[in-house]
Amino acid sequence: MKQFNFILFGPPGAGKGTQAKTIGSKFNVVHLSTGDMIRDAKDDPAFAVYLTSGQLVPDNVIDDMVFKRLAKDDCKSGFLLDGFPRTIFQAKQLDDFLRKQNRQITKVFFINIGHEEVIRRLGGRRVCPSCGGSFNIDLKPPKKAGICDFCGGELIHRKDDTPETIKERLEVYDRQTSPLAEYYEKKGCMVKINGEVSPEKVFEQIEAAIAN
Ligand code: AMP
């Protein structure tokens, strides 16, 4: 089977997590979400602060986490990075890491949505910590208020989905993450995806790009 090494990037709320689940189940790739890794480590006060402030975890800390994970055997048949890299420094470190292992990025999917859409989506977002299901109290409400349609888990409002933190995360994205579009465009491996359509239509664009 063909080996795929994918990167998903885009502003917060673009739907990276939702697409990652679909891509992960249709293609043979291990889904690595750095946001989930940080949330899993939130009992460590060193990480909790980033989740409430919307600031990025220092590059060397996150690089270390990701590269340890990517070195494991299950990632050797393919991976999907969701939320990493988030800075040009991280992207360059990833290039070095993969080069040393004779691996390379197959495609980078840049899922783009505008700032107003980010605010609309994240303000009402409720997520399921058990299965990763994502809902929106206005745009995509669960069948039963507060309960995950997929696994029956209790939905939560993420600490970093408050208006102040959303604003900060958008500023951090513009300043530190959006330059990745130019970085990967120059490398010729990036595909721009319109994220302001239904999740099914977003996936169709991704699937078509993979088929190319
Ligand atoms: P996310 O769920 O991807 O929005 O990530 C939640 C939070 O985890 C971010 O606001 C950052 O504080 C941290 N984080 C996730 N990925 C990275 C990364 N690649 N570099 C630095 N911090 C990250």
PDB file of C-alpha atoms and ligand atoms in Angstrom:
ATOM      1  CA  MET A   1       0.000   0.000   0.000  1.00  0.00           C
ATOM      2  CA  LYS A   2       1.217   3.508  -0.842  1.00  0.00           C
ATOM      3  CA  GLN A   3       2.703   5.412   2.081  1.00  0.00           C
ATOM      4  CA  PHE A   4       1.258   8.866   2.799  1.00  0.00           C
ATOM      5  CA  ASN A   5       2.790  11.495   5.038  1.00  0.00           C
ATOM      6  CA  PHE A   6       0.302  14.352   5.312  1.00  0.00           C
ATOM      7  CA  ILE A   7       0.175  17.706   7.061  1.00  0.00           C
ATOM      8  CA  LEU A   8      -3.060  19.556   7.814  1.00  0.00           C
ATOM      9  CA  PHE A   9      -2.793  23.191   8.601  1.00  0.00           C
ATOM     10  CA  GLY A  10      -5.094  26.183   8.791  1.00  0.00           C
ATOM     11  CA  PRO A  11      -6.575  28.624  11.308  1.00  0.00           C
ATOM     12  CA  PRO A  12      -8.207  27.378  14.513  1.00  0.00           C
ATOM     13  CA  GLY A  13     -11.692  26.063  13.775  1.00  0.00           C
ATOM     14  CA  ALA A  14     -10.926  25.276  10.108  1.00  0.00           C
ATOM     15  CA  GLY A  15     -12.048  21.675  10.673  1.00  0.00           C
ATOM     16  CA  LYS A  16      -8.623  20.028  10.836  1.00  0.00           C
ATOM     17  CA  GLY A  17      -9.664  17.576  13.559  1.00  0.00           C
ATOM     18  CA  THR A  18     -12.826  16.540  11.690  1.00  0.00           C
ATOM     19  CA  GLN A  19     -10.947  15.993   8.426  1.00  0.00           C
ATOM     20  CA  ALA A  20      -8.112  14.210  10.208  1.00  0.00           C
ATOM     21  CA  LYS A  21     -10.530  11.594  11.527  1.00  0.00           C
ATOM     22  CA  THR A  22     -11.920  10.933   8.030  1.00  0.00           C
ATOM     23  CA  ILE A  23      -8.511  10.895   6.347  1.00  0.00           C
ATOM     24  CA  GLY A  24      -7.154   8.631   9.109  1.00  0.00           C
ATOM     25  CA  SER A  25      -9.922   6.095   8.603  1.00  0.00           C
ATOM     26  CA  LYS A  26      -9.794   6.092   4.767  1.00  0.00           C
ATOM     27  CA  PHE A  27      -6.035   6.094   4.314  1.00  0.00           C
ATOM     28  CA  ASN A  28      -3.487   4.117   6.267  1.00  0.00           C
ATOM     29  CA  VAL A  29      -2.112   6.995   8.350  1.00  0.00           C
ATOM     30  CA  VAL A  30      -1.606   7.562  12.074  1.00  0.00           C
ATOM     31  CA  HIS A  31      -3.345  10.761  13.183  1.00  0.00           C
ATOM     32  CA  LEU A  32      -1.105  12.915  15.384  1.00  0.00           C
ATOM     33  CA  SER A  33      -2.763  15.979  16.894  1.00  0.00           C
ATOM     34  CA  THR A  34      -0.360  18.160  18.866  1.00  0.00           C
ATOM     35  CA  GLY A  35      -3.339  19.990  20.408  1.00  0.00           C
ATOM     36  CA  ASP A  36      -4.581  16.637  21.783  1.00  0.00           C
ATOM     37  CA  MET A  37      -1.085  15.852  23.075  1.00  0.00           C
ATOM     38  CA  ILE A  38      -1.025  19.162  24.947  1.00  0.00           C
ATOM     39  CA  ARG A  39      -4.573  18.647  26.291  1.00  0.00           C
ATOM     40  CA  ASP A  40      -3.587  15.154  27.491  1.00  0.00           C
ATOM     41  CA  ALA A  41      -0.675  16.748  29.368  1.00  0.00           C
ATOM     42  CA  LYS A  42      -2.803  19.562  30.834  1.00  0.00           C
ATOM     43  CA  ASP A  43      -2.404  18.349  34.424  1.00  0.00           C
ATOM     44  CA  ASP A  44       1.169  19.523  34.120  1.00  0.00           C
ATOM     45  CA  PRO A  45       0.934  23.262  34.957  1.00  0.00           C
ATOM     46  CA  ALA A  46       3.708  23.926  32.435  1.00  0.00           C
ATOM     47  CA  PHE A  47       1.225  23.041  29.655  1.00  0.00           C
ATOM     48  CA  ALA A  48      -2.069  24.220  31.160  1.00  0.00           C
ATOM     49  CA  VAL A  49      -0.974  27.836  30.830  1.00  0.00           C
ATOM     50  CA  TYR A  50      -0.731  27.579  27.018  1.00  0.00           C
ATOM     51  CA  LEU A  51      -4.245  26.199  26.715  1.00  0.00           C
ATOM     52  CA  THR A  52      -5.759  29.126  28.587  1.00  0.00           C
ATOM     53  CA  SER A  53      -3.611  31.830  26.981  1.00  0.00           C
ATOM     54  CA  GLY A  54      -3.764  30.650  23.363  1.00  0.00           C
ATOM     55  CA  GLN A  55       0.019  31.046  23.101  1.00  0.00           C
ATOM     56  CA  LEU A  56       2.156  28.400  21.443  1.00  0.00           C
ATOM     57  CA  VAL A  57       4.142  25.857  23.446  1.00  0.00           C
ATOM     58  CA  PRO A  58       7.882  26.521  22.869  1.00  0.00           C
ATOM     59  CA  ASP A  59       9.213  24.993  19.643  1.00  0.00           C
ATOM     60  CA  ASN A  60      11.826  22.737  21.259  1.00  0.00           C
ATOM     61  CA  VAL A  61       9.254  21.208  23.655  1.00  0.00           C
ATOM     62  CA  ILE A  62       6.717  20.415  20.933  1.00  0.00           C
ATOM     63  CA  ASP A  63       9.374  19.259  18.435  1.00  0.00           C
ATOM     64  CA  ASP A  64      10.685  16.788  20.968  1.00  0.00           C
ATOM     65  CA  MET A  65       7.174  15.383  21.595  1.00  0.00           C
ATOM     66  CA  VAL A  66       6.371  15.044  17.897  1.00  0.00           C
ATOM     67  CA  PHE A  67       9.679  13.546  16.790  1.00  0.00           C
ATOM     68  CA  LYS A  68       9.589  10.930  19.561  1.00  0.00           C
ATOM     69  CA  ARG A  69       6.114   9.953  18.397  1.00  0.00           C
ATOM     70  CA  LEU A  70       7.027   9.941  14.693  1.00  0.00           C
ATOM     71  CA  ALA A  71       9.979   7.651  15.404  1.00  0.00           C
ATOM     72  CA  LYS A  72       7.621   4.900  16.636  1.00  0.00           C
ATOM     73  CA  ASP A  73       6.988   1.958  14.328  1.00  0.00           C
ATOM     74  CA  ASP A  74       3.288   2.633  13.693  1.00  0.00           C
ATOM     75  CA  CYS A  75       4.129   5.985  12.047  1.00  0.00           C
ATOM     76  CA  LYS A  76       6.507   4.364   9.585  1.00  0.00           C
ATOM     77  CA  SER A  77       3.641   3.280   7.334  1.00  0.00           C
ATOM     78  CA  GLY A  78       2.279   6.836   7.167  1.00  0.00           C
ATOM     79  CA  PHE A  79       1.215   9.765   9.317  1.00  0.00           C
ATOM     80  CA  LEU A  80      -1.074  12.758   9.367  1.00  0.00           C
ATOM     81  CA  LEU A  81       0.107  15.765  11.349  1.00  0.00           C
ATOM     82  CA  ASP A  82      -2.738  17.929  12.645  1.00  0.00           C
ATOM     83  CA  GLY A  83      -1.605  21.197  14.277  1.00  0.00           C
ATOM     84  CA  PHE A  84       2.100  20.684  13.560  1.00  0.00           C
ATOM     85  CA  PRO A  85       4.177  22.426  12.328  1.00  0.00           C
ATOM     86  CA  ARG A  86       2.862  25.747  13.577  1.00  0.00           C
ATOM     87  CA  THR A  87       5.974  27.879  13.016  1.00  0.00           C
ATOM     88  CA  ILE A  88       8.612  28.089  10.280  1.00  0.00           C
ATOM     89  CA  PHE A  89      11.159  26.843  12.826  1.00  0.00           C
ATOM     90  CA  GLN A  90       9.066  23.704  13.470  1.00  0.00           C
ATOM     91  CA  ALA A  91       8.656  23.170   9.698  1.00  0.00           C
ATOM     92  CA  LYS A  92      12.424  23.317   9.160  1.00  0.00           C
ATOM     93  CA  GLN A  93      13.064  20.959  12.084  1.00  0.00           C
ATOM     94  CA  LEU A  94      10.511  18.544  10.629  1.00  0.00           C
ATOM     95  CA  ASP A  95      12.223  18.686   7.225  1.00  0.00           C
ATOM     96  CA  ASP A  96      15.568  17.841   8.874  1.00  0.00           C
ATOM     97  CA  PHE A  97      14.046  15.014  10.901  1.00  0.00           C
ATOM     98  CA  LEU A  98      12.374  13.435   7.854  1.00  0.00           C
ATOM     99  CA  ARG A  99      15.400  13.928   5.614  1.00  0.00           C
ATOM    100  CA  LYS A 100      17.585  11.991   8.062  1.00  0.00           C
ATOM    101  CA  GLN A 101      15.098   9.134   7.945  1.00  0.00           C
ATOM    102  CA  ASN A 102      14.717   9.185   4.172  1.00  0.00           C
ATOM    103  CA  ARG A 103      11.089  10.113   4.479  1.00  0.00           C
ATOM    104  CA  GLN A 104       9.247  13.033   2.945  1.00  0.00           C
ATOM    105  CA  ILE A 105       5.990  14.916   3.107  1.00  0.00           C
ATOM    106  CA  THR A 106       3.488  13.709   0.503  1.00  0.00           C
ATOM    107  CA  LYS A 107       1.092  16.652   0.721  1.00  0.00           C
ATOM    108  CA  VAL A 108       0.238  19.640   2.871  1.00  0.00           C
ATOM    109  CA  PHE A 109      -3.455  20.537   2.991  1.00  0.00           C
ATOM    110  CA  PHE A 110      -4.045  24.174   3.814  1.00  0.00           C
ATOM    111  CA  ILE A 111      -7.678  24.351   4.962  1.00  0.00           C
ATOM    112  CA  ASN A 112      -8.559  28.004   4.865  1.00  0.00           C
ATOM    113  CA  ILE A 113     -11.459  29.898   6.472  1.00  0.00           C
ATOM    114  CA  GLY A 114     -11.837  33.632   7.195  1.00  0.00           C
ATOM    115  CA  HIS A 115     -11.562  35.233  10.637  1.00  0.00           C
ATOM    116  CA  GLU A 116     -15.315  35.846  10.967  1.00  0.00           C
ATOM    117  CA  GLU A 117     -15.995  32.181  10.319  1.00  0.00           C
ATOM    118  CA  VAL A 118     -13.368  31.196  12.928  1.00  0.00           C
ATOM    119  CA  ILE A 119     -15.134  33.295  15.565  1.00  0.00           C
ATOM    120  CA  ARG A 120     -18.568  31.938  14.592  1.00  0.00           C
ATOM    121  CA  ARG A 121     -17.387  28.333  14.725  1.00  0.00           C
ATOM    122  CA  LEU A 122     -15.233  28.400  17.859  1.00  0.00           C
ATOM    123  CA  GLY A 123     -17.587  30.514  19.965  1.00  0.00           C
ATOM    124  CA  GLY A 124     -20.262  27.799  19.851  1.00  0.00           C
ATOM    125  CA  ARG A 125     -17.975  24.767  19.624  1.00  0.00           C
ATOM    126  CA  ARG A 126     -18.515  21.891  22.052  1.00  0.00           C
ATOM    127  CA  VAL A 127     -16.246  18.864  21.909  1.00  0.00           C
ATOM    128  CA  CYS A 128     -16.288  15.332  23.229  1.00  0.00           C
ATOM    129  CA  PRO A 129     -13.105  14.569  25.189  1.00  0.00           C
ATOM    130  CA  SER A 130     -13.771  10.826  24.892  1.00  0.00           C
ATOM    131  CA  CYS A 131     -14.005  10.373  21.113  1.00  0.00           C
ATOM    132  CA  GLY A 132     -13.014  13.783  19.710  1.00  0.00           C
ATOM    133  CA  GLY A 133     -16.500  14.452  18.249  1.00  0.00           C
ATOM    134  CA  SER A 134     -17.073  18.131  17.528  1.00  0.00           C
ATOM    135  CA  PHE A 135     -20.377  20.052  17.574  1.00  0.00           C
ATOM    136  CA  ASN A 136     -21.587  23.643  17.531  1.00  0.00           C
ATOM    137  CA  ILE A 137     -24.537  24.801  19.598  1.00  0.00           C
ATOM    138  CA  ASP A 138     -25.804  26.976  16.699  1.00  0.00           C
ATOM    139  CA  LEU A 139     -24.405  25.478  13.502  1.00  0.00           C
ATOM    140  CA  LYS A 140     -24.293  21.741  14.291  1.00  0.00           C
ATOM    141  CA  PRO A 141     -26.043  20.971  17.587  1.00  0.00           C
ATOM    142  CA  PRO A 142     -25.878  17.464  19.036  1.00  0.00           C
ATOM    143  CA  LYS A 143     -29.166  15.510  19.039  1.00  0.00           C
ATOM    144  CA  LYS A 144     -29.290  15.770  22.829  1.00  0.00           C
ATOM    145  CA  ALA A 145     -27.930  18.960  24.406  1.00  0.00           C
ATOM    146  CA  GLY A 146     -24.514  18.436  26.014  1.00  0.00           C
ATOM    147  CA  ILE A 147     -24.196  14.797  24.895  1.00  0.00           C
ATOM    148  CA  CYS A 148     -22.001  13.407  22.119  1.00  0.00           C
ATOM    149  CA  ASP A 149     -24.004  11.819  19.246  1.00  0.00           C
ATOM    150  CA  PHE A 150     -21.206   9.330  18.581  1.00  0.00           C
ATOM    151  CA  CYS A 151     -20.297   7.889  21.976  1.00  0.00           C
ATOM    152  CA  GLY A 152     -22.719   9.383  24.528  1.00  0.00           C
ATOM    153  CA  GLY A 153     -19.850  11.234  26.268  1.00  0.00           C
ATOM    154  CA  GLU A 154     -20.380  14.585  27.958  1.00  0.00           C
ATOM    155  CA  LEU A 155     -19.532  17.549  25.710  1.00  0.00           C
ATOM    156  CA  ILE A 156     -17.271  20.303  26.996  1.00  0.00           C
ATOM    157  CA  HIS A 157     -16.513  23.907  26.076  1.00  0.00           C
ATOM    158  CA  ARG A 158     -12.756  23.996  25.527  1.00  0.00           C
ATOM    159  CA  LYS A 159     -10.890  26.427  27.788  1.00  0.00           C
ATOM    160  CA  ASP A 160      -9.298  28.031  24.736  1.00  0.00           C
ATOM    161  CA  ASP A 161     -12.648  28.593  22.965  1.00  0.00           C
ATOM    162  CA  THR A 162     -13.482  31.706  25.032  1.00  0.00           C
ATOM    163  CA  PRO A 163     -13.732  35.062  23.149  1.00  0.00           C
ATOM    164  CA  GLU A 164     -10.437  36.448  24.574  1.00  0.00           C
ATOM    165  CA  THR A 165      -8.465  33.284  23.831  1.00  0.00           C
ATOM    166  CA  ILE A 166      -9.988  32.927  20.347  1.00  0.00           C
ATOM    167  CA  LYS A 167      -8.790  36.469  19.557  1.00  0.00           C
ATOM    168  CA  GLU A 168      -5.309  35.647  20.857  1.00  0.00           C
ATOM    169  CA  ARG A 169      -5.170  32.357  18.936  1.00  0.00           C
ATOM    170  CA  LEU A 170      -6.091  34.161  15.713  1.00  0.00           C
ATOM    171  CA  GLU A 171      -3.333  36.715  16.268  1.00  0.00           C
ATOM    172  CA  VAL A 172      -0.847  33.944  17.006  1.00  0.00           C
ATOM    173  CA  TYR A 173      -2.002  32.149  13.845  1.00  0.00           C
ATOM    174  CA  ASP A 174      -1.574  35.235  11.648  1.00  0.00           C
ATOM    175  CA  ARG A 175       1.828  36.065  13.075  1.00  0.00           C
ATOM    176  CA  GLN A 176       3.430  32.645  13.516  1.00  0.00           C
ATOM    177  CA  THR A 177       1.559  29.998  11.524  1.00  0.00           C
ATOM    178  CA  SER A 178       0.196  31.646   8.361  1.00  0.00           C
ATOM    179  CA  PRO A 179       3.746  32.123   6.895  1.00  0.00           C
ATOM    180  CA  LEU A 180       3.770  28.325   6.471  1.00  0.00           C
ATOM    181  CA  ALA A 181       1.514  28.742   3.418  1.00  0.00           C
ATOM    182  CA  GLU A 182       4.313  30.473   1.519  1.00  0.00           C
ATOM    183  CA  TYR A 183       6.905  28.033   2.875  1.00  0.00           C
ATOM    184  CA  TYR A 184       5.058  24.967   1.592  1.00  0.00           C
ATOM    185  CA  GLU A 185       3.820  26.654  -1.577  1.00  0.00           C
ATOM    186  CA  LYS A 186       7.461  27.215  -2.568  1.00  0.00           C
ATOM    187  CA  LYS A 187       8.201  23.536  -1.913  1.00  0.00           C
ATOM    188  CA  GLY A 188       5.381  22.642  -4.321  1.00  0.00           C
ATOM    189  CA  CYS A 189       3.627  20.168  -2.029  1.00  0.00           C
ATOM    190  CA  MET A 190       0.761  22.346  -0.745  1.00  0.00           C
ATOM    191  CA  VAL A 191      -2.884  22.179  -1.785  1.00  0.00           C
ATOM    192  CA  LYS A 192      -5.273  24.983  -0.847  1.00  0.00           C
ATOM    193  CA  ILE A 193      -8.635  23.755   0.388  1.00  0.00           C
ATOM    194  CA  ASN A 194     -11.742  25.895   0.779  1.00  0.00           C
ATOM    195  CA  GLY A 195     -12.794  25.188   4.373  1.00  0.00           C
ATOM    196  CA  GLU A 196     -15.959  27.298   4.296  1.00  0.00           C
ATOM    197  CA  VAL A 197     -18.109  24.481   2.926  1.00  0.00           C
ATOM    198  CA  SER A 198     -19.561  21.332   4.526  1.00  0.00           C
ATOM    199  CA  PRO A 199     -17.120  18.768   5.999  1.00  0.00           C
ATOM    200  CA  GLU A 200     -18.125  16.371   3.194  1.00  0.00           C
ATOM    201  CA  LYS A 201     -17.238  18.961   0.526  1.00  0.00           C
ATOM    202  CA  VAL A 202     -13.941  19.718   2.269  1.00  0.00           C
ATOM    203  CA  PHE A 203     -13.098  16.012   2.253  1.00  0.00           C
ATOM    204  CA  GLU A 204     -13.986  15.755  -1.468  1.00  0.00           C
ATOM    205  CA  GLN A 205     -11.356  18.411  -2.204  1.00  0.00           C
ATOM    206  CA  ILE A 206      -8.775  16.545  -0.109  1.00  0.00           C
ATOM    207  CA  GLU A 207      -9.573  13.201  -1.716  1.00  0.00           C
ATOM    208  CA  ALA A 208      -9.294  14.714  -5.201  1.00  0.00           C
ATOM    209  CA  ALA A 209      -5.895  16.179  -4.297  1.00  0.00           C
ATOM    210  CA  ILE A 210      -4.696  12.791  -2.995  1.00  0.00           C
ATOM    211  CA  ALA A 211      -5.891  11.078  -6.171  1.00  0.00           C
ATOM    212  CA  ASN A 212      -3.836  13.515  -8.266  1.00  0.00           C
TER     213      ASN A 212
HETATM  214  P1  AMP B   1      -5.122  23.011  18.827  1.00  0.00           P
HETATM  215  O1  AMP B   1      -6.067  22.024  19.409  1.00  0.00           O
HETATM  216  O2  AMP B   1      -4.374  22.468  17.639  1.00  0.00           O
HETATM  217  O3  AMP B   1      -5.772  24.340  18.544  1.00  0.00           O
HETATM  218  O4  AMP B   1      -3.990  23.282  19.937  1.00  0.00           O
HETATM  219  C1  AMP B   1      -4.313  23.734  21.248  1.00  0.00           C
HETATM  220  C2  AMP B   1      -3.102  24.431  21.849  1.00  0.00           C
HETATM  221  O5  AMP B   1      -2.000  23.508  21.968  1.00  0.00           O
HETATM  222  C3  AMP B   1      -2.538  25.594  21.038  1.00  0.00           C
HETATM  223  O6  AMP B   1      -3.238  26.809  21.269  1.00  0.00           O
HETATM  224  C4  AMP B   1      -1.098  25.649  21.553  1.00  0.00           C
HETATM  225  O7  AMP B   1      -0.998  26.247  22.825  1.00  0.00           O
HETATM  226  C5  AMP B   1      -0.757  24.177  21.713  1.00  0.00           C
HETATM  227  N1  AMP B   1      -0.154  23.632  20.471  1.00  0.00           N
HETATM  228  C6  AMP B   1      -0.703  22.710  19.628  1.00  0.00           C
HETATM  229  N2  AMP B   1       0.108  22.451  18.605  1.00  0.00           N
HETATM  230  C7  AMP B   1       1.204  23.223  18.773  1.00  0.00           C
HETATM  231  C8  AMP B   1       2.410  23.426  18.031  1.00  0.00           C
HETATM  232  N3  AMP B   1       2.658  22.766  16.882  1.00  0.00           N
HETATM  233  N4  AMP B   1       3.316  24.314  18.508  1.00  0.00           N
HETATM  234  C9  AMP B   1       3.097  24.970  19.660  1.00  0.00           C
HETATM  235  N5  AMP B   1       1.988  24.848  20.403  1.00  0.00           N
HETATM  236  C10 AMP B   1       1.042  23.977  19.975  1.00  0.00           C
END
